[in-house]
mmCIF file of C-alpha atoms and ligand atoms in Angstrom:
data_model
loop_
_atom_site.group_PDB
_atom_site.id
_atom_site.type_symbol
_atom_site.label_atom_id
_atom_site.label_comp_id
_atom_site.label_asym_id
_atom_site.label_seq_id
_atom_site.Cartn_x
_atom_site.Cartn_y
_atom_site.Cartn_z
ATOM 1 C CA MET A 13 45.932 88.602 27.086
ATOM 2 C CA LYS A 14 49.278 87.887 25.479
ATOM 3 C CA PHE A 15 51.756 88.144 28.354
ATOM 4 C CA SER A 16 50.501 89.248 31.769
ATOM 5 C CA PRO A 17 47.988 92.041 32.463
ATOM 6 C CA LEU A 18 50.619 94.623 33.457
ATOM 7 C CA VAL A 19 52.945 93.808 30.553
ATOM 8 C CA ASP A 20 50.028 93.902 28.101
ATOM 9 C CA ASP A 21 48.910 97.254 29.557
ATOM 10 C CA LEU A 22 52.393 98.683 29.116
ATOM 11 C CA ILE A 23 52.671 97.491 25.500
ATOM 12 C CA LYS A 24 49.277 98.963 24.715
ATOM 13 C CA ALA A 25 49.992 102.267 26.473
ATOM 14 C CA LEU A 26 53.306 102.727 24.633
ATOM 15 C CA GLN A 27 51.381 102.861 21.368
ATOM 16 C CA CYS A 28 50.092 106.345 22.198
ATOM 17 C CA LEU A 29 53.598 107.527 21.231
ATOM 18 C CA PRO A 30 53.792 108.822 17.643
ATOM 19 C CA GLY A 31 55.403 106.292 15.304
ATOM 20 C CA VAL A 32 55.181 103.410 17.788
ATOM 21 C CA GLY A 33 53.203 100.346 16.656
ATOM 22 C CA PRO A 34 52.551 97.018 18.403
ATOM 23 C CA ARG A 35 55.908 95.462 17.546
ATOM 24 C CA SER A 36 58.108 98.366 18.573
ATOM 25 C CA ALA A 37 55.988 98.848 21.718
ATOM 26 C CA GLN A 38 56.695 95.231 22.625
ATOM 27 C CA ARG A 39 60.400 95.695 21.950
ATOM 28 C CA MET A 40 60.436 98.842 24.113
ATOM 29 C CA ALA A 41 58.601 97.151 26.995
ATOM 30 C CA PHE A 42 60.931 94.135 26.991
ATOM 31 C CA GLN A 43 64.040 96.282 26.685
ATOM 32 C CA LEU A 44 63.059 98.308 29.767
ATOM 33 C CA LEU A 45 61.882 95.298 31.790
ATOM 34 C CA GLU A 46 65.049 93.355 30.998
ATOM 35 C CA ARG A 47 67.718 96.005 31.016
ATOM 36 C CA ASP A 48 66.597 99.393 32.280
ATOM 37 C CA ARG A 49 64.013 99.305 35.070
ATOM 38 C CA GLN A 50 65.490 102.475 36.511
ATOM 39 C CA GLY A 51 65.084 104.352 33.220
ATOM 40 C CA GLY A 52 61.555 103.001 32.867
ATOM 41 C CA SER A 53 60.600 104.096 36.383
ATOM 42 C CA ALA A 54 62.046 107.563 35.768
ATOM 43 C CA LEU A 55 60.069 107.760 32.517
ATOM 44 C CA GLY A 56 56.861 106.671 34.253
ATOM 45 C CA GLN A 57 57.256 109.343 36.883
ATOM 46 C CA ALA A 58 58.286 112.115 34.455
ATOM 47 C CA MET A 59 55.376 111.252 32.187
ATOM 48 C CA THR A 60 52.775 111.241 34.962
ATOM 49 C CA GLN A 61 54.047 114.518 36.397
ATOM 50 C CA ALA A 62 54.341 116.334 33.053
ATOM 51 C CA MET A 63 50.878 115.277 31.882
ATOM 52 C CA SER A 64 49.224 116.569 35.046
ATOM 53 C CA GLU A 65 51.326 119.658 35.823
ATOM 54 C CA VAL A 66 52.552 121.175 32.554
ATOM 55 C CA GLY A 67 50.291 123.919 31.282
ATOM 56 C CA HIS A 68 50.801 126.965 29.102
ATOM 57 C CA CYS A 69 52.619 130.216 29.831
ATOM 58 C CA ARG A 70 50.019 132.852 30.645
ATOM 59 C CA SER A 71 51.771 135.282 28.349
ATOM 60 C CA CYS A 72 53.292 133.433 25.348
ATOM 61 C CA ARG A 73 51.411 130.103 25.506
ATOM 62 C CA THR A 74 54.476 127.856 25.357
ATOM 63 C CA PHE A 75 54.605 124.804 27.606
ATOM 64 C CA THR A 76 55.533 125.418 31.234
ATOM 65 C CA GLU A 77 54.454 124.272 34.670
ATOM 66 C CA GLN A 78 54.963 127.805 35.975
ATOM 67 C CA GLU A 79 52.607 130.707 35.419
ATOM 68 C CA LEU A 80 55.176 132.440 33.216
ATOM 69 C CA CYS A 81 57.852 130.629 31.183
ATOM 70 C CA GLN A 82 61.477 131.543 31.801
ATOM 71 C CA ILE A 83 61.603 133.850 28.769
ATOM 72 C CA CYS A 84 58.470 135.811 29.674
ATOM 73 C CA ALA A 85 59.639 135.980 33.297
ATOM 74 C CA ASN A 86 62.871 137.688 32.189
ATOM 75 C CA PRO A 87 62.254 141.476 31.961
ATOM 76 C CA LYS A 88 65.254 141.921 29.619
ATOM 77 C CA ARG A 89 63.461 139.967 26.898
ATOM 78 C CA ALA A 90 60.786 142.673 26.641
ATOM 79 C CA GLU A 91 63.237 145.583 26.305
ATOM 80 C CA SER A 92 63.578 145.423 22.535
ATOM 81 C CA GLY A 93 59.818 145.642 22.047
ATOM 82 C CA GLN A 94 60.051 142.706 19.608
ATOM 83 C CA LEU A 95 57.501 139.897 19.598
ATOM 84 C CA CYS A 96 58.224 136.836 17.466
ATOM 85 C CA VAL A 97 55.243 134.661 16.529
ATOM 86 C CA VAL A 98 55.974 130.931 16.027
ATOM 87 C CA GLU A 99 53.782 127.891 15.559
ATOM 88 C CA SER A 100 55.301 125.570 18.174
ATOM 89 C CA PRO A 101 57.631 125.346 21.198
ATOM 90 C CA ALA A 102 60.059 123.419 18.945
ATOM 91 C CA ASP A 103 60.241 126.454 16.614
ATOM 92 C CA LEU A 104 60.887 128.693 19.622
ATOM 93 C CA LEU A 105 63.735 126.397 20.686
ATOM 94 C CA ALA A 106 65.245 126.437 17.178
ATOM 95 C CA ILE A 107 65.325 130.254 17.221
ATOM 96 C CA GLU A 108 66.722 130.341 20.765
ATOM 97 C CA SER A 109 69.441 127.872 19.746
ATOM 98 C CA ALA A 110 70.492 130.177 16.897
ATOM 99 C CA GLY A 111 71.251 132.688 19.648
ATOM 100 C CA GLN A 112 70.588 135.881 17.655
ATOM 101 C CA TYR A 113 67.131 136.907 18.837
ATOM 102 C CA GLY A 114 66.697 138.573 22.237
ATOM 103 C CA GLY A 115 63.014 139.512 22.226
ATOM 104 C CA ARG A 116 59.866 137.749 23.362
ATOM 105 C CA TYR A 117 57.719 135.093 21.696
ATOM 106 C CA PHE A 118 54.128 134.209 21.111
ATOM 107 C CA VAL A 119 53.533 130.506 20.491
ATOM 108 C CA LEU A 120 50.397 129.729 18.492
ATOM 109 C CA MET A 121 50.477 125.972 19.275
ATOM 110 C CA GLY A 122 49.284 125.380 15.711
ATOM 111 C CA HIS A 123 48.130 127.405 12.733
ATOM 112 C CA LEU A 124 44.848 128.545 11.204
ATOM 113 C CA SER A 125 43.178 125.621 9.480
ATOM 114 C CA PRO A 126 39.516 126.304 8.645
ATOM 115 C CA LEU A 127 39.082 122.797 7.182
ATOM 116 C CA ASP A 128 40.019 121.278 10.559
ATOM 117 C CA GLY A 129 37.872 123.807 12.403
ATOM 118 C CA ILE A 130 40.890 125.629 13.834
ATOM 119 C CA GLY A 131 40.058 129.328 13.953
ATOM 120 C CA PRO A 132 41.776 132.426 15.405
ATOM 121 C CA ASP A 133 40.712 131.816 19.023
ATOM 122 C CA ASP A 134 42.004 128.216 18.919
ATOM 123 C CA ILE A 135 45.543 129.487 18.304
ATOM 124 C CA GLY A 136 45.290 132.279 20.876
ATOM 125 C CA LEU A 137 44.920 135.214 18.497
ATOM 126 C CA ASP A 138 42.475 136.873 20.924
ATOM 127 C CA THR A 139 45.232 136.815 23.559
ATOM 128 C CA LEU A 140 47.783 138.048 21.006
ATOM 129 C CA ASP A 141 45.500 140.933 20.033
ATOM 130 C CA GLY A 142 45.182 141.867 23.711
ATOM 131 C CA MET A 143 48.980 141.894 23.978
ATOM 132 C CA MET A 144 49.370 144.027 20.866
ATOM 133 C CA ALA A 145 46.867 146.536 22.334
ATOM 134 C CA ASP A 146 48.980 147.274 25.411
ATOM 135 C CA GLY A 147 51.425 149.550 23.562
ATOM 136 C CA GLN A 148 54.504 147.579 24.657
ATOM 137 C CA TRP A 149 55.451 146.155 21.257
ATOM 138 C CA GLN A 150 57.231 147.959 18.411
ATOM 139 C CA GLU A 151 57.640 145.037 16.019
ATOM 140 C CA VAL A 152 55.886 141.740 15.383
ATOM 141 C CA ILE A 153 58.152 139.225 13.624
ATOM 142 C CA LEU A 154 56.193 136.509 11.851
ATOM 143 C CA ALA A 155 58.105 133.212 11.974
ATOM 144 C CA THR A 156 55.332 130.783 11.093
ATOM 145 C CA ASN A 157 56.274 127.973 8.709
ATOM 146 C CA PRO A 158 56.460 128.692 4.958
ATOM 147 C CA THR A 159 53.447 126.476 4.259
ATOM 148 C CA VAL A 160 49.986 127.384 2.956
ATOM 149 C CA GLU A 161 48.573 127.386 6.502
ATOM 150 C CA GLY A 162 51.593 129.098 8.008
ATOM 151 C CA ASP A 163 51.474 131.842 5.375
ATOM 152 C CA ALA A 164 47.720 132.346 5.832
ATOM 153 C CA THR A 165 48.202 132.575 9.591
ATOM 154 C CA ALA A 166 51.027 135.110 9.148
ATOM 155 C CA GLN A 167 48.799 137.128 6.810
ATOM 156 C CA TYR A 168 45.974 137.161 9.370
ATOM 157 C CA ILE A 169 48.277 138.293 12.204
ATOM 158 C CA ALA A 170 49.869 140.925 9.945
ATOM 159 C CA GLU A 171 46.459 142.550 9.480
ATOM 160 C CA MET A 172 45.831 142.490 13.239
ATOM 161 C CA ALA A 173 49.197 144.170 13.873
ATOM 162 C CA ARG A 174 48.580 146.709 11.112
ATOM 163 C CA ASP A 175 45.296 147.686 12.815
ATOM 164 C CA ARG A 176 47.276 148.309 16.007
ATOM 165 C CA GLY A 177 49.901 150.380 14.169
ATOM 166 C CA ILE A 178 52.716 147.923 14.971
ATOM 167 C CA GLU A 179 55.609 147.310 12.555
ATOM 168 C CA ILE A 180 55.420 143.869 10.954
ATOM 169 C CA SER A 181 58.083 141.649 9.419
ATOM 170 C CA ARG A 182 58.319 138.115 8.089
ATOM 171 C CA ILE A 183 61.503 136.048 8.470
ATOM 172 C CA ALA A 184 63.325 135.404 5.183
ATOM 173 C CA HIS A 185 62.952 132.092 3.390
ATOM 174 C CA GLY A 186 65.409 130.784 0.834
ATOM 175 C CA VAL A 187 68.318 128.453 0.207
ATOM 176 C CA PRO A 188 69.816 127.324 3.571
ATOM 177 C CA VAL A 189 73.426 128.352 4.181
ATOM 178 C CA GLY A 190 75.621 125.409 3.227
ATOM 179 C CA GLY A 191 72.761 123.871 1.245
ATOM 180 C CA GLU A 192 73.487 122.811 -2.301
ATOM 181 C CA LEU A 193 71.262 124.520 -4.841
ATOM 182 C CA GLU A 194 70.526 121.348 -6.772
ATOM 183 C CA TYR A 195 69.018 119.656 -3.714
ATOM 184 C CA VAL A 196 66.773 122.555 -2.681
ATOM 185 C CA ASP A 197 63.075 122.149 -3.508
ATOM 186 C CA GLY A 198 61.370 124.348 -6.088
ATOM 187 C CA THR A 199 59.191 126.291 -3.654
ATOM 188 C CA THR A 200 62.211 127.298 -1.601
ATOM 189 C CA LEU A 201 64.116 128.284 -4.731
ATOM 190 C CA ALA A 202 61.168 130.397 -5.890
ATOM 191 C CA LEU A 203 61.085 132.118 -2.474
ATOM 192 C CA SER A 204 64.835 132.733 -2.639
ATOM 193 C CA PHE A 205 64.370 134.439 -6.005
ATOM 194 C CA SER A 206 61.370 136.558 -5.024
ATOM 195 C CA GLY A 207 63.185 137.575 -1.828
ATOM 196 C CA ARG A 208 66.469 138.471 -3.599
ATOM 197 C CA ARG A 209 68.299 141.620 -2.511
ATOM 198 C CA LYS A 210 70.456 144.005 -4.549
ATOM 199 C CA ILE A 211 74.166 143.880 -3.678
ATOM 200 C CA MET B 7 67.196 124.028 30.569
ATOM 201 C CA LYS B 8 65.559 124.218 27.185
ATOM 202 C CA PHE B 9 61.842 124.362 27.941
ATOM 203 C CA SER B 10 60.704 124.013 31.563
ATOM 204 C CA PRO B 11 62.084 121.545 34.136
ATOM 205 C CA LEU B 12 59.212 119.050 33.795
ATOM 206 C CA VAL B 13 59.175 119.161 29.981
ATOM 207 C CA ASP B 14 62.967 118.787 29.867
ATOM 208 C CA ASP B 15 62.753 115.839 32.295
ATOM 209 C CA LEU B 16 60.158 114.149 30.114
ATOM 210 C CA ILE B 17 62.200 114.624 26.916
ATOM 211 C CA LYS B 18 65.280 113.231 28.639
ATOM 212 C CA ALA B 19 63.422 110.301 30.201
ATOM 213 C CA LEU B 20 61.870 109.293 26.852
ATOM 214 C CA GLN B 21 65.370 108.679 25.506
ATOM 215 C CA CYS B 22 65.645 105.504 27.584
ATOM 216 C CA LEU B 23 63.370 103.928 24.957
ATOM 217 C CA PRO B 24 65.293 101.979 22.300
ATOM 218 C CA GLY B 25 65.600 103.920 19.030
ATOM 219 C CA VAL B 26 64.463 107.220 20.548
ATOM 220 C CA GLY B 27 66.932 110.129 20.293
ATOM 221 C CA PRO B 28 66.625 113.762 21.411
ATOM 222 C CA ARG B 29 64.568 114.911 18.422
ATOM 223 C CA SER B 30 62.008 112.124 18.444
ATOM 224 C CA ALA B 31 61.759 112.371 22.244
ATOM 225 C CA GLN B 32 60.889 116.057 21.830
ATOM 226 C CA ARG B 33 58.319 115.237 19.169
ATOM 227 C CA MET B 34 56.772 112.557 21.420
ATOM 228 C CA ALA B 35 56.601 114.867 24.446
ATOM 229 C CA PHE B 36 54.954 117.685 22.468
ATOM 230 C CA GLN B 37 52.522 115.338 20.754
ATOM 231 C CA LEU B 38 51.309 113.986 24.109
ATOM 232 C CA LEU B 39 51.225 117.392 25.822
ATOM 233 C CA GLU B 40 49.302 118.950 22.933
ATOM 234 C CA ARG B 41 47.015 116.181 21.838
ATOM 235 C CA ASP B 42 46.904 113.170 24.129
ATOM 236 C CA ARG B 43 47.295 113.921 27.831
ATOM 237 C CA GLN B 44 45.033 110.998 28.661
ATOM 238 C CA GLY B 45 47.210 108.582 26.689
ATOM 239 C CA GLY B 46 50.315 110.056 28.297
ATOM 240 C CA SER B 47 48.897 109.695 31.801
ATOM 241 C CA ALA B 48 47.880 106.099 31.104
ATOM 242 C CA LEU B 49 51.406 105.416 29.818
ATOM 243 C CA GLY B 50 52.973 107.015 32.896
ATOM 244 C CA GLN B 51 50.905 104.862 35.197
ATOM 245 C CA ALA B 52 51.365 101.615 33.218
ATOM 246 C CA MET B 53 55.115 102.253 33.042
ATOM 247 C CA THR B 54 55.497 102.941 36.768
ATOM 248 C CA GLN B 55 53.425 99.914 37.736
ATOM 249 C CA ALA B 56 55.086 97.493 35.310
ATOM 250 C CA MET B 57 58.613 98.555 36.290
ATOM 251 C CA SER B 58 57.934 97.989 39.984
ATOM 252 C CA GLU B 59 55.616 94.961 39.905
ATOM 253 C CA VAL B 60 56.526 92.782 36.926
ATOM 254 C CA GLY B 61 58.932 90.019 37.822
ATOM 255 C CA HIS B 62 59.706 86.590 36.406
ATOM 256 C CA CYS B 63 57.647 83.405 36.501
ATOM 257 C CA ARG B 64 59.069 81.174 39.202
ATOM 258 C CA SER B 65 58.949 78.217 36.835
ATOM 259 C CA CYS B 66 59.656 79.363 33.251
ATOM 260 C CA ARG B 67 61.233 82.804 33.880
ATOM 261 C CA THR B 68 59.001 84.747 31.480
ATOM 262 C CA PHE B 69 57.695 88.162 32.537
ATOM 263 C CA THR B 70 54.735 88.153 34.912
ATOM 264 C CA GLU B 71 53.573 89.979 38.012
ATOM 265 C CA GLN B 72 52.196 86.714 39.383
ATOM 266 C CA GLU B 73 54.248 83.948 40.926
ATOM 267 C CA LEU B 74 53.457 81.647 37.996
ATOM 268 C CA CYS B 75 52.656 82.858 34.466
ATOM 269 C CA GLN B 76 49.353 81.812 32.924
ATOM 270 C CA ILE B 77 50.974 78.984 30.958
ATOM 271 C CA CYS B 78 52.810 77.455 33.929
ATOM 272 C CA ALA B 79 49.670 77.871 36.061
ATOM 273 C CA ASN B 80 47.701 75.739 33.578
ATOM 274 C CA PRO B 81 48.160 72.023 34.511
ATOM 275 C CA LYS B 82 47.163 70.920 30.968
ATOM 276 C CA ARG B 83 50.326 72.478 29.552
ATOM 277 C CA ALA B 84 52.461 69.994 31.507
ATOM 278 C CA GLU B 85 50.586 66.891 30.322
ATOM 279 C CA SER B 86 52.611 66.326 27.148
ATOM 280 C CA GLY B 87 55.870 66.295 29.104
ATOM 281 C CA GLN B 88 57.307 68.703 26.511
ATOM 282 C CA LEU B 89 59.477 71.638 27.500
ATOM 283 C CA CYS B 90 60.353 74.202 24.822
ATOM 284 C CA VAL B 91 63.406 76.392 25.481
ATOM 285 C CA VAL B 92 63.314 79.894 23.934
ATOM 286 C CA GLU B 93 65.498 82.983 24.305
ATOM 287 C CA SER B 94 62.824 85.607 24.984
ATOM 288 C CA PRO B 95 59.154 86.216 25.860
ATOM 289 C CA ALA B 96 58.685 87.500 22.283
ATOM 290 C CA ASP B 97 59.798 84.117 20.952
ATOM 291 C CA LEU B 98 57.347 82.411 23.329
ATOM 292 C CA LEU B 99 54.564 84.646 21.988
ATOM 293 C CA ALA B 100 55.485 83.853 18.368
ATOM 294 C CA ILE B 101 55.206 80.109 19.080
ATOM 295 C CA GLU B 102 51.936 80.552 21.007
ATOM 296 C CA SER B 103 50.530 82.580 18.099
ATOM 297 C CA ALA B 104 51.302 79.727 15.704
ATOM 298 C CA GLY B 105 48.886 77.710 17.864
ATOM 299 C CA GLN B 106 50.478 74.273 17.331
ATOM 300 C CA TYR B 107 52.432 73.729 20.525
ATOM 301 C CA GLY B 108 50.641 72.739 23.728
ATOM 302 C CA GLY B 109 53.530 72.078 26.122
ATOM 303 C CA ARG B 110 55.436 74.263 28.556
ATOM 304 C CA TYR B 111 58.294 76.734 28.059
ATOM 305 C CA PHE B 112 61.546 77.742 29.596
ATOM 306 C CA VAL B 113 62.562 81.328 28.767
ATOM 307 C CA LEU B 114 66.311 81.955 28.976
ATOM 308 C CA MET B 115 65.974 85.767 28.801
ATOM 309 C CA GLY B 116 69.107 85.791 26.662
ATOM 310 C CA HIS B 117 71.728 83.338 25.438
ATOM 311 C CA LEU B 118 75.202 82.213 26.445
ATOM 312 C CA SER B 119 77.709 84.897 25.536
ATOM 313 C CA PRO B 120 81.082 84.352 27.219
ATOM 314 C CA LEU B 121 82.508 87.541 25.688
ATOM 315 C CA ASP B 122 79.799 89.584 27.434
ATOM 316 C CA GLY B 123 80.259 87.606 30.649
ATOM 317 C CA ILE B 124 76.888 85.845 30.287
ATOM 318 C CA GLY B 125 77.307 82.315 31.603
ATOM 319 C CA PRO B 126 74.915 79.399 32.281
ATOM 320 C CA ASP B 127 73.591 80.738 35.607
ATOM 321 C CA ASP B 128 72.788 84.150 34.060
ATOM 322 C CA ILE B 129 70.295 82.526 31.691
ATOM 323 C CA GLY B 130 68.780 80.282 34.372
ATOM 324 C CA LEU B 131 70.376 76.995 33.319
ATOM 325 C CA ASP B 132 70.769 76.010 36.986
ATOM 326 C CA THR B 133 66.978 76.339 37.354
ATOM 327 C CA LEU B 134 66.446 74.451 34.080
ATOM 328 C CA ASP B 135 68.700 71.631 35.260
ATOM 329 C CA GLY B 136 66.663 71.406 38.458
ATOM 330 C CA MET B 137 63.477 71.128 36.383
ATOM 331 C CA MET B 138 64.971 68.429 34.175
ATOM 332 C CA ALA B 139 65.941 66.472 37.266
ATOM 333 C CA ASP B 140 62.367 66.126 38.527
ATOM 334 C CA GLY B 141 61.433 63.361 36.057
ATOM 335 C CA GLN B 142 58.415 65.248 34.691
ATOM 336 C CA TRP B 143 59.797 65.966 31.200
ATOM 337 C CA GLN B 144 60.004 63.554 28.280
ATOM 338 C CA GLU B 145 61.266 65.950 25.629
ATOM 339 C CA VAL B 146 63.221 69.197 25.562
ATOM 340 C CA ILE B 147 62.619 71.169 22.348
ATOM 341 C CA LEU B 148 65.400 73.663 21.626
ATOM 342 C CA ALA B 149 63.960 76.772 19.944
ATOM 343 C CA THR B 150 66.833 79.200 20.459
ATOM 344 C CA ASN B 151 67.674 81.439 17.512
ATOM 345 C CA PRO B 152 69.756 80.020 14.630
ATOM 346 C CA THR B 153 72.685 82.301 15.480
ATOM 347 C CA VAL B 154 76.171 81.440 16.721
ATOM 348 C CA GLU B 155 75.144 82.213 20.327
ATOM 349 C CA GLY B 156 71.728 80.559 20.015
ATOM 350 C CA ASP B 157 73.286 77.395 18.574
ATOM 351 C CA ALA B 158 75.963 77.279 21.275
ATOM 352 C CA THR B 159 73.288 77.712 23.945
ATOM 353 C CA ALA B 160 71.198 74.933 22.396
ATOM 354 C CA GLN B 161 74.265 72.684 22.311
ATOM 355 C CA TYR B 162 74.950 73.347 25.994
ATOM 356 C CA ILE B 163 71.354 72.582 27.017
ATOM 357 C CA ALA B 164 71.319 69.462 24.819
ATOM 358 C CA GLU B 165 74.242 68.067 26.816
ATOM 359 C CA MET B 166 72.458 68.840 30.088
ATOM 360 C CA ALA B 167 69.310 67.051 28.870
ATOM 361 C CA ARG B 168 71.365 64.113 27.600
ATOM 362 C CA ASP B 169 72.890 63.698 31.071
ATOM 363 C CA ARG B 170 69.339 63.528 32.457
ATOM 364 C CA GLY B 171 68.266 60.956 29.867
ATOM 365 C CA ILE B 172 65.667 63.279 28.317
ATOM 366 C CA GLU B 173 64.876 63.223 24.590
ATOM 367 C CA ILE B 174 66.194 66.341 22.815
ATOM 368 C CA SER B 175 65.098 68.025 19.579
ATOM 369 C CA ARG B 176 65.913 71.242 17.721
ATOM 370 C CA ILE B 177 63.248 73.081 15.707
ATOM 371 C CA ALA B 178 63.837 72.964 11.932
ATOM 372 C CA HIS B 179 65.389 75.911 10.132
ATOM 373 C CA GLY B 180 65.028 76.536 6.419
ATOM 374 C CA VAL B 181 63.217 78.488 3.745
ATOM 375 C CA PRO B 182 60.066 80.066 5.246
ATOM 376 C CA VAL B 183 56.765 78.909 3.777
ATOM 377 C CA GLY B 184 55.737 81.467 1.171
ATOM 378 C CA GLY B 185 59.294 82.836 1.055
ATOM 379 C CA GLU B 186 60.889 83.141 -2.359
ATOM 380 C CA LEU B 187 64.095 81.209 -2.679
ATOM 381 C CA GLU B 188 66.004 84.022 -4.347
ATOM 382 C CA TYR B 189 65.418 86.348 -1.377
ATOM 383 C CA VAL B 190 66.458 83.867 1.315
ATOM 384 C CA ASP B 191 69.906 84.424 2.815
ATOM 385 C CA GLY B 192 72.728 81.943 2.246
ATOM 386 C CA THR B 193 72.901 80.635 5.825
ATOM 387 C CA THR B 194 69.204 79.782 5.810
ATOM 388 C CA LEU B 195 69.547 78.105 2.418
ATOM 389 C CA ALA B 196 72.503 76.060 3.705
ATOM 390 C CA LEU B 197 70.416 74.981 6.725
ATOM 391 C CA SER B 198 67.526 74.051 4.471
ATOM 392 C CA PHE B 199 69.871 71.798 2.433
ATOM 393 C CA SER B 200 71.566 70.156 5.406
ATOM 394 C CA GLY B 201 68.152 69.567 7.002
ATOM 395 C CA ARG B 202 66.569 68.097 3.839
ATOM 396 C CA ARG B 203 64.336 65.034 4.194
ATOM 397 C CA LYS B 204 63.769 62.158 1.781
ATOM 398 C CA ILE B 205 60.323 62.125 0.205
HETATM 399 ZN ZN1 ZN C 325 56.065 132.682 28.060
HETATM 400 ZN ZN1 ZN C 326 55.837 80.423 33.520
#
């Protein structure tokens, strides 16, 4: 015991947060105890409630405490017949923030990774295949990350969609708008060349 | 609303932690929801309990959920008649970890800072004066930080102790053992010269 049982417990528990070691956990605990008990209490309550009540959307698998997330619950989002496949809720949010896409999503909550024992069922591809079988979707847009695993996952889903006769597309990768060419990594540059379009 | 109410609440609540902005809060929330619900639940409970139950030691003011902290509750720690004044519980822990000091502490939970409206009573100096009046203490060791505010606070307490006829000392500041001279800052070097001892 370094301080008192409850303070020690708090410092230890804070270290479950990514990037938080013993010293920053101690700093966080003291900061809240000294200056922000209200914020700390709100965090304790939000944490407890989220951990026990947040599950996955029955349709797209993103995080929600409801049966359907707000996007899947909105009938307008299915009208276009477009289904965008992303790896994580954060990716979904990034696309929503861009404000261009009005279709639905499917959130893999990961990617295929045979070395880590993560196969198709672990990222919900059985559910996705069931969705693709219902005849509601005209286009599957693959927006997995441009990494080895993300590409392999996209490839796998593309074959599933092809078997169902659904149109498939992959979002474009290349030099970001406003990005300076000299600071863009080689892989991205190579993708921006192979994906070039005639003007 | 970006995700679902409970997920949004959690991401917002996490931002009360020092150094945690919107993006890292989102990363933390997703990490716990995806991979460590047990850790998250333990954190929620530890946080709620600490915020509501942890108070201050009646004697030394450090954090504890008991009336007296473990150090003040140990009669052996009062035998030397030494009282070490520090700014924070973290400072107390650093001194305890060094393992040399066997006396008691007084934790200011801050330092004098007239510009921020922090006066003597805000850092418990009325309580400290009461302690010094009870005739139990032979020596007050000032271990506030070697900063402008820490030095001013030490100076203020030194005068209080002098009025009570108690011996006063200030911990030594200088080049850390194992520290290389060329990397030590100028203020520390100046202190190490002014505090030099004949050999
Ligand atoms: Zn959904
Ligand atoms: Zn105490």
